[in-house]
């Protein structure tokens, strides 16, 4: 009787092993094997991290082995099991790999294809065609779209983390990390005594140091020391947490009536303001999207305020970006004065603090939440619904959506304000286009815009890798057009995930391999590099509360000459909110012990040698970029490393 050697690998995460009964059926083009119990006498099968081998005997020739069916049945109590992969050695000595990387929950079965990637038009055997369609039918029932709030991108149909399919829930370790990080933050930062001191203002700026004593680093300390200075204010628009809002000013907005006389003392080239604008030396930040948005009401005893400021910035002769005019509302007038560096010290400082607070809100809600977390979730849901596990694009994307739906579901349940601003925002996600559209692409004009430089390097490396893989499986542009699954994925993300918003620039179809490679680069870059750039520097730049107030407790000033230290301290977050803020930005900035970084693929969804060669080439290029960034940062008081590949996790998971 012919026999097959079946090897089963169990995951090494917590609770991955099982005591349940595991059965296997080998499915060939001619016959199927009998359903066989995988069990060794006097042996504890399928323990966490185990790799176990078994003999499966068959009575007839199965033909070409195309599928493996795994079933789990209850032994004593329901016991989930995580199967990494199965390999089968045939009677002729051939090895076949069947990637799984899934949880079997309850009395469940999974049917696996071998690890070679296939486009839908490549499948000719009816058996595998049926399996492919059945998998997608099941996925569409499991991964359902839901509108969480009007104006938001669509999300997963699940109220809480425990309602999610087991395969996309946090691993136990990750879940524990997520819950404990905030608790650790409060303890490590020694802010327990301030946590409940709401409505209690700090008495002086130095008091903020009372919650800034335990965890310091080079950048956060530098920010604390220099936050009042104009150069630090301007620098953050280039390399801080939110380096995506500054743009070159080619014409002053009609609602921002800055005159040459107002700013002449800040200009250094003996040019008029108009001439400086034409010379490309003037930049602008406009928070119009925040206009009309109401602040959260988290405490009925404390009013909270938002502003929608405009800020004009000037590149001086030392190539430093300096603020030269600030208006704290979108409607000019007597009650909306234009604040200037020549104004009284505290008037100018308070105006800058209001801009920093608006920048914090924009960063958290748009740059961070919308353009990384929520957009990546759209891609993830569309992928699960439209691409089977055997599709090469599924294999490419699965490492980059790890835990994203889980973290977003937790955030919707606990963190996110329901009254969003997302329907006002057009999410431009192509990194080079985004930089160019803001007039920020010239390295000669802005030599210290490291976010742009590092981002371009990582973007190109990522696109090169994805293009290599696309060309392995798609032999022509026509192959892309005929791939009904990839076209369904693109359409699902746009028409359902983004609900065909008028401002949405997502394509509804792709025609060329170049378009596909760029689309996949947007997905991977948004989930990995862009998220790293705007997330992991939060403690650096936001831990010194006056530099990034999460809320303001007084309205924006409507006239000059009224600001003093007391007004500023009464406007900034109180002791309780400052402590919660500090704990949050510390927790969000932490890498996890089990973090998987860009270029690492521990789950081998691909088995083909050309793809593995492309992966190795990608890792080599990323290592070169990391080394280059390290050399540039040497000796810098403000090193920029948020786009360094060795600090870029594969996915949005925090």
Short mmCIF file of C-alpha atoms in Angstrom, two decimals, residues 176-526:
data_model
loop_
_atom_site.label_atom_id
_atom_site.label_comp_id
_atom_site.label_asym_id
_atom_site.label_seq_id
_atom_site.Cartn_x
_atom_site.Cartn_y
_atom_site.Cartn_z
CA UNK A 176 -1.74 41.29 26.93
CA UNK A 177 0.83 43.81 25.68
CA UNK A 178 -1.93 46.09 24.42
CA UNK A 179 -3.80 46.06 27.74
CA UNK A 180 -0.73 46.32 29.96
CA UNK A 181 1.18 48.99 28.07
CA UNK A 182 -0.99 51.78 29.39
CA UNK A 183 -0.86 50.43 32.94
CA UNK A 184 2.92 50.18 32.64
CA UNK A 185 3.04 53.74 31.37
CA UNK A 186 1.18 55.14 34.36
CA UNK A 187 3.41 53.21 36.77
CA UNK A 188 6.70 53.86 35.00
CA UNK A 189 5.96 57.55 34.58
CA UNK A 190 4.96 57.90 38.25
CA UNK A 191 1.87 59.94 37.42
CA UNK A 192 -0.56 58.00 39.61
CA UNK A 193 -0.95 60.87 42.06
CA UNK A 194 -2.09 63.21 39.27
CA UNK A 195 -4.50 60.87 37.45
CA UNK A 196 -7.66 62.15 39.13
CA UNK A 197 -6.68 65.81 39.46
CA UNK A 198 -9.06 67.15 36.84
CA UNK A 199 -9.87 70.89 36.77
CA UNK A 200 -6.56 71.41 38.58
CA UNK A 201 -4.21 73.59 36.52
CA UNK A 202 -0.46 73.48 36.76
CA UNK A 203 1.01 76.52 38.47
CA UNK A 204 4.00 77.04 36.15
CA UNK A 205 5.56 75.45 33.08
CA UNK A 206 8.19 73.77 35.21
CA UNK A 207 5.40 71.83 36.91
CA UNK A 208 4.97 69.72 33.78
CA UNK A 209 8.34 68.22 34.64
CA UNK A 210 6.66 66.49 37.59
CA UNK A 211 5.16 64.01 35.13
CA UNK A 212 8.26 64.02 32.97
CA UNK A 213 10.81 62.55 35.32
CA UNK A 214 11.06 58.81 34.77
CA UNK A 215 11.21 58.16 31.03
CA UNK A 216 13.29 60.54 28.98
CA UNK A 217 15.12 60.31 25.71
CA UNK A 218 17.28 62.57 23.61
CA UNK A 219 14.49 64.11 21.56
CA UNK A 220 11.87 64.52 24.30
CA UNK A 221 14.36 66.27 26.58
CA UNK A 222 15.48 68.52 23.72
CA UNK A 223 11.85 69.40 23.02
CA UNK A 224 11.30 70.24 26.70
CA UNK A 225 14.28 72.58 26.65
CA UNK A 226 13.53 74.32 23.33
CA UNK A 227 9.75 74.08 22.78
CA UNK A 228 9.21 77.85 23.05
CA UNK A 229 11.71 78.64 20.30
CA UNK A 230 10.50 79.41 16.79
CA UNK A 231 12.98 77.10 15.09
CA UNK A 232 11.66 74.12 17.09
CA UNK A 233 8.08 75.06 16.21
CA UNK A 234 8.94 75.11 12.50
CA UNK A 235 11.17 72.03 12.52
CA UNK A 236 8.35 69.81 13.74
CA UNK A 237 6.39 70.41 10.55
CA UNK A 238 9.26 68.75 8.69
CA UNK A 239 10.30 65.88 10.96
CA UNK A 240 7.92 65.71 13.88
CA UNK A 241 4.92 63.43 14.36
CA UNK A 242 2.89 65.13 11.65
CA UNK A 243 5.23 65.98 8.75
CA UNK A 244 2.44 65.90 6.17
CA UNK A 245 0.61 69.24 6.50
CA UNK A 246 3.22 71.84 5.56
CA UNK A 247 3.09 72.97 1.94
CA UNK A 248 4.77 75.59 -0.19
CA UNK A 249 2.73 78.80 -0.32
CA UNK A 250 2.33 79.99 -3.89
CA UNK A 251 -0.42 82.49 -3.06
CA UNK A 252 -1.77 83.78 0.24
CA UNK A 253 -5.33 82.54 0.91
CA UNK A 254 -7.96 85.27 0.74
CA UNK A 255 -8.94 84.53 4.33
CA UNK A 256 -5.39 85.04 5.64
CA UNK A 257 -4.64 88.76 4.97
CA UNK A 258 -0.98 88.89 5.96
CA UNK A 259 0.78 92.01 4.66
CA UNK A 260 4.45 92.70 4.01
CA UNK A 261 4.46 95.32 6.76
CA UNK A 262 3.33 92.74 9.32
CA UNK A 263 6.20 90.34 8.65
CA UNK A 264 8.97 92.48 7.17
CA UNK A 265 11.11 92.17 10.31
CA UNK A 266 11.09 88.36 9.91
CA UNK A 267 12.24 88.38 6.27
CA UNK A 268 16.01 88.16 5.72
CA UNK A 269 16.59 88.55 1.98
CA UNK A 270 15.61 92.19 1.40
CA UNK A 271 12.60 91.02 -0.61
CA UNK A 272 8.93 91.83 -0.19
CA UNK A 273 6.56 89.15 1.06
CA UNK A 274 5.22 88.65 -2.46
CA UNK A 275 8.75 88.30 -3.80
CA UNK A 276 9.64 85.80 -1.08
CA UNK A 277 6.55 83.78 -2.03
CA UNK A 278 7.55 83.80 -5.70
CA UNK A 279 11.09 82.78 -4.73
CA UNK A 280 9.70 79.71 -2.97
CA UNK A 281 10.72 80.72 0.55
CA UNK A 282 7.27 80.82 2.15
CA UNK A 283 5.27 77.84 3.43
CA UNK A 284 1.86 77.47 4.97
CA UNK A 285 -0.04 75.15 7.29
CA UNK A 286 -3.83 75.36 7.12
CA UNK A 287 -6.07 73.42 9.51
CA UNK A 288 -9.27 74.33 7.67
CA UNK A 289 -10.49 70.75 8.05
CA UNK A 290 -10.96 71.37 11.79
CA UNK A 291 -13.25 74.36 11.22
CA UNK A 292 -16.67 73.78 12.79
CA UNK A 293 -15.65 70.58 14.58
CA UNK A 294 -16.72 70.45 18.21
CA UNK A 295 -14.27 69.32 20.85
CA UNK A 296 -14.97 66.15 22.81
CA UNK A 297 -17.04 66.60 25.95
CA UNK A 298 -15.30 64.10 28.22
CA UNK A 299 -15.92 66.05 31.42
CA UNK A 300 -19.10 68.12 31.97
CA UNK A 301 -17.20 70.33 34.41
CA UNK A 302 -14.56 71.37 31.88
CA UNK A 303 -15.23 73.06 28.54
CA UNK A 304 -12.79 72.08 25.83
CA UNK A 305 -11.97 73.95 22.64
CA UNK A 306 -10.64 73.39 19.14
CA UNK A 307 -9.34 75.94 16.65
CA UNK A 308 -8.72 75.84 12.90
CA UNK A 309 -5.64 78.05 12.56
CA UNK A 310 -3.54 79.13 9.63
CA UNK A 311 0.20 79.54 10.03
CA UNK A 312 2.65 81.18 7.64
CA UNK A 313 6.26 79.97 7.76
CA UNK A 314 9.44 81.32 6.27
CA UNK A 315 12.64 79.58 5.22
CA UNK A 316 15.41 81.82 6.48
CA UNK A 317 18.93 82.10 5.12
CA UNK A 318 20.04 79.20 7.34
CA UNK A 319 17.33 76.99 5.73
CA UNK A 320 15.38 76.89 9.00
CA UNK A 321 11.59 76.99 8.83
CA UNK A 322 10.33 79.80 11.08
CA UNK A 323 6.76 80.91 11.88
CA UNK A 324 6.03 84.50 10.86
CA UNK A 325 2.23 84.84 11.18
CA UNK A 326 -0.59 82.91 12.87
CA UNK A 327 -4.36 83.37 12.61
CA UNK A 328 -6.41 81.21 14.99
CA UNK A 329 -9.56 80.95 12.86
CA UNK A 330 -10.66 80.68 9.26
CA UNK A 331 -12.61 83.94 9.21
CA UNK A 332 -10.45 87.07 9.42
CA UNK A 333 -11.70 90.06 11.38
CA UNK A 334 -11.29 92.08 14.54
CA UNK A 335 -11.92 89.02 16.71
CA UNK A 336 -9.41 86.94 14.76
CA UNK A 337 -6.16 88.90 14.91
CA UNK A 338 -3.00 87.82 13.12
CA UNK A 339 -0.35 87.08 15.72
CA UNK A 340 3.28 87.90 14.92
CA UNK A 341 6.74 87.18 16.38
CA UNK A 342 6.95 90.91 17.19
CA UNK A 343 3.92 90.72 19.47
CA UNK A 344 4.16 90.42 23.24
CA UNK A 345 5.98 87.25 24.29
CA UNK A 346 2.97 85.44 25.73
CA UNK A 347 0.62 86.45 22.91
CA UNK A 348 2.97 84.82 20.40
CA UNK A 349 3.62 81.79 22.60
CA UNK A 350 -0.11 81.15 23.14
CA UNK A 351 -0.78 81.46 19.40
CA UNK A 352 1.90 78.85 18.70
CA UNK A 353 0.46 76.55 21.38
CA UNK A 354 -2.93 76.74 19.67
CA UNK A 355 -1.34 75.71 16.37
CA UNK A 356 0.43 72.82 18.11
CA UNK A 357 -2.87 71.69 19.64
CA UNK A 358 -4.57 71.78 16.23
CA UNK A 359 -1.64 69.86 14.79
CA UNK A 360 -2.06 67.23 17.53
CA UNK A 361 -5.74 66.80 16.64
CA UNK A 362 -5.03 66.62 12.92
CA UNK A 363 -2.24 64.13 13.50
CA UNK A 364 -4.24 61.79 15.69
CA UNK A 365 -7.46 61.86 13.69
CA UNK A 366 -6.33 62.18 10.08
CA UNK A 367 -2.63 61.47 9.64
CA UNK A 368 -2.55 58.56 12.09
CA UNK A 369 -6.07 57.14 12.43
CA UNK A 370 -7.55 57.72 8.98
CA UNK A 371 -4.56 57.50 6.66
CA UNK A 372 -2.94 54.48 8.27
CA UNK A 373 -5.31 52.58 10.58
CA UNK A 374 -8.68 52.93 8.85
CA UNK A 375 -7.40 52.89 5.27
CA UNK A 376 -5.36 49.75 5.94
CA UNK A 377 -8.45 48.09 7.39
CA UNK A 378 -10.31 48.78 4.14
CA UNK A 379 -7.57 47.00 2.19
CA UNK A 380 -7.55 44.14 4.71
CA UNK A 381 -11.28 43.47 4.56
CA UNK A 382 -11.33 43.69 0.75
CA UNK A 383 -8.39 41.26 0.63
CA UNK A 384 -10.07 38.69 2.84
CA UNK A 385 -13.31 38.97 0.87
CA UNK A 386 -11.90 38.83 -2.65
CA UNK A 387 -8.53 37.05 -2.63
CA UNK A 388 -8.13 33.36 -1.72
CA UNK A 389 -5.06 32.23 0.21
CA UNK A 390 -3.52 30.82 -2.98
CA UNK A 391 -3.51 34.22 -4.74
CA UNK A 392 -0.04 35.83 -4.90
CA UNK A 393 -1.38 39.23 -3.80
CA UNK A 394 -2.99 37.66 -0.73
CA UNK A 395 0.37 36.13 0.13
CA UNK A 396 2.04 39.51 -0.38
CA UNK A 397 -0.39 41.49 1.75
CA UNK A 398 -1.15 39.15 4.64
CA UNK A 399 1.99 40.12 6.68
CA UNK A 400 1.03 43.78 6.38
CA UNK A 401 -2.51 43.58 7.77
CA UNK A 402 -1.55 41.51 10.83
CA UNK A 403 -3.62 42.64 13.85
CA UNK A 404 -4.82 45.80 12.04
CA UNK A 405 -8.52 44.98 12.19
CA UNK A 406 -8.07 43.91 15.82
CA UNK A 407 -6.44 47.16 16.93
CA UNK A 408 -9.02 49.22 15.03
CA UNK A 409 -11.91 47.31 16.59
CA UNK A 410 -10.49 48.01 20.04
CA UNK A 411 -10.03 51.68 19.12
CA UNK A 412 -13.61 52.06 17.88
CA UNK A 413 -14.84 50.45 21.07
CA UNK A 414 -12.72 52.60 23.39
CA UNK A 415 -11.00 55.59 21.85
CA UNK A 416 -12.42 57.20 18.75
CA UNK A 417 -14.68 60.22 18.81
CA UNK A 418 -17.84 59.39 16.88
CA UNK A 419 -18.12 62.89 15.41
CA UNK A 420 -15.41 62.50 12.83
CA UNK A 421 -13.91 64.81 10.24
CA UNK A 422 -13.10 62.15 7.71
CA UNK A 423 -15.65 63.07 5.08
CA UNK A 424 -13.77 66.36 4.64
CA UNK A 425 -10.45 64.71 3.87
CA UNK A 426 -9.06 63.34 0.64
CA UNK A 427 -6.59 60.60 1.58
CA UNK A 428 -3.70 60.95 -0.86
CA UNK A 429 -1.64 57.82 -0.21
CA UNK A 430 1.00 57.70 -2.95
CA UNK A 431 4.03 59.00 -1.07
CA UNK A 432 5.97 60.72 -3.90
CA UNK A 433 2.79 62.29 -5.27
CA UNK A 434 1.79 63.51 -1.81
CA UNK A 435 5.18 65.16 -1.30
CA UNK A 436 5.14 66.74 -4.75
CA UNK A 437 1.57 68.01 -4.46
CA UNK A 438 2.63 70.05 -1.43
CA UNK A 439 5.62 71.53 -3.26
CA UNK A 440 7.99 69.84 -0.81
CA UNK A 441 9.92 67.60 -3.22
CA UNK A 442 13.09 69.63 -3.73
CA UNK A 443 15.98 68.43 -1.58
CA UNK A 444 17.95 71.51 -2.59
CA UNK A 445 15.26 73.83 -1.24
CA UNK A 446 14.62 71.83 1.95
CA UNK A 447 17.79 69.86 2.76
CA UNK A 448 16.63 68.86 6.26
CA UNK A 449 13.24 67.30 5.32
CA UNK A 450 14.34 63.83 6.42
CA UNK A 451 10.81 62.41 6.43
CA UNK A 452 10.69 63.04 2.68
CA UNK A 453 14.16 61.68 1.96
CA UNK A 454 13.85 58.50 4.02
CA UNK A 455 10.28 57.96 2.90
CA UNK A 456 11.26 58.16 -0.76
CA UNK A 457 14.05 55.62 -0.21
CA UNK A 458 11.77 53.13 1.55
CA UNK A 459 8.97 53.72 -0.97
CA UNK A 460 11.25 52.94 -3.90
CA UNK A 461 12.66 49.84 -2.21
CA UNK A 462 9.15 48.60 -1.40
CA UNK A 463 7.85 49.31 -4.89
CA UNK A 464 10.84 47.57 -6.48
CA UNK A 465 10.21 44.43 -4.40
CA UNK A 466 6.49 44.36 -5.12
CA UNK A 467 7.09 45.01 -8.81
CA UNK A 468 9.50 42.06 -8.90
CA UNK A 469 6.85 39.77 -7.43
CA UNK A 470 4.10 41.13 -9.68
CA UNK A 471 6.24 40.37 -12.73
CA UNK A 472 6.82 36.80 -11.54
CA UNK A 473 3.11 35.98 -11.67
CA UNK A 474 1.75 38.48 -14.21
CA UNK A 475 3.45 37.94 -17.55
CA UNK A 476 1.71 40.89 -19.24
CA UNK A 477 -0.68 43.76 -18.62
CA UNK A 478 -3.41 41.61 -20.11
CA UNK A 479 -2.86 39.10 -17.29
CA UNK A 480 -3.75 41.83 -14.79
CA UNK A 481 -6.89 42.75 -16.70
CA UNK A 482 -8.05 39.12 -16.84
CA UNK A 483 -7.50 38.48 -13.11
CA UNK A 484 -11.10 38.70 -11.93
CA UNK A 485 -10.10 38.36 -8.28
CA UNK A 486 -7.65 41.26 -8.24
CA UNK A 487 -10.18 43.43 -10.07
CA UNK A 488 -12.85 42.48 -7.50
CA UNK A 489 -10.40 43.36 -4.69
CA UNK A 490 -9.75 46.82 -6.18
CA UNK A 491 -13.44 47.50 -6.71
CA UNK A 492 -14.44 46.27 -3.25
CA UNK A 493 -11.93 48.60 -1.58
CA UNK A 494 -13.17 51.61 -3.55
CA UNK A 495 -16.91 51.06 -3.97
CA UNK A 496 -17.61 49.46 -0.60
CA UNK A 497 -14.68 50.24 1.68
CA UNK A 498 -14.48 53.90 0.69
CA UNK A 499 -18.18 54.03 -0.27
CA UNK A 500 -17.39 55.81 -3.55
CA UNK A 501 -16.81 59.06 -1.65
CA UNK A 502 -16.65 61.98 -4.07
CA UNK A 503 -13.20 62.92 -2.80
CA UNK A 504 -11.89 59.34 -2.97
CA UNK A 505 -9.10 58.84 -5.47
CA UNK A 506 -9.06 55.05 -5.23
CA UNK A 507 -9.21 53.36 -8.66
CA UNK A 508 -12.00 50.91 -9.40
CA UNK A 509 -9.91 48.78 -11.76
CA UNK A 510 -6.29 48.26 -12.81
CA UNK A 511 -5.03 47.79 -16.34
CA UNK A 512 -1.25 47.35 -16.11
CA UNK A 513 1.40 45.63 -14.03
CA UNK A 514 2.82 49.04 -13.19
CA UNK A 515 -0.53 50.18 -11.80
CA UNK A 516 -0.83 47.00 -9.75
CA UNK A 517 2.69 47.37 -8.34
CA UNK A 518 2.02 50.98 -7.34
CA UNK A 519 -1.35 50.10 -5.78
CA UNK A 520 0.26 47.36 -3.69
CA UNK A 521 3.02 49.78 -2.71
CA UNK A 522 0.39 52.17 -1.38
CA UNK A 523 -1.11 49.36 0.71
CA UNK A 524 2.18 48.08 2.12
CA UNK A 525 3.73 51.53 2.63
CA UNK A 526 0.64 52.90 4.41
#
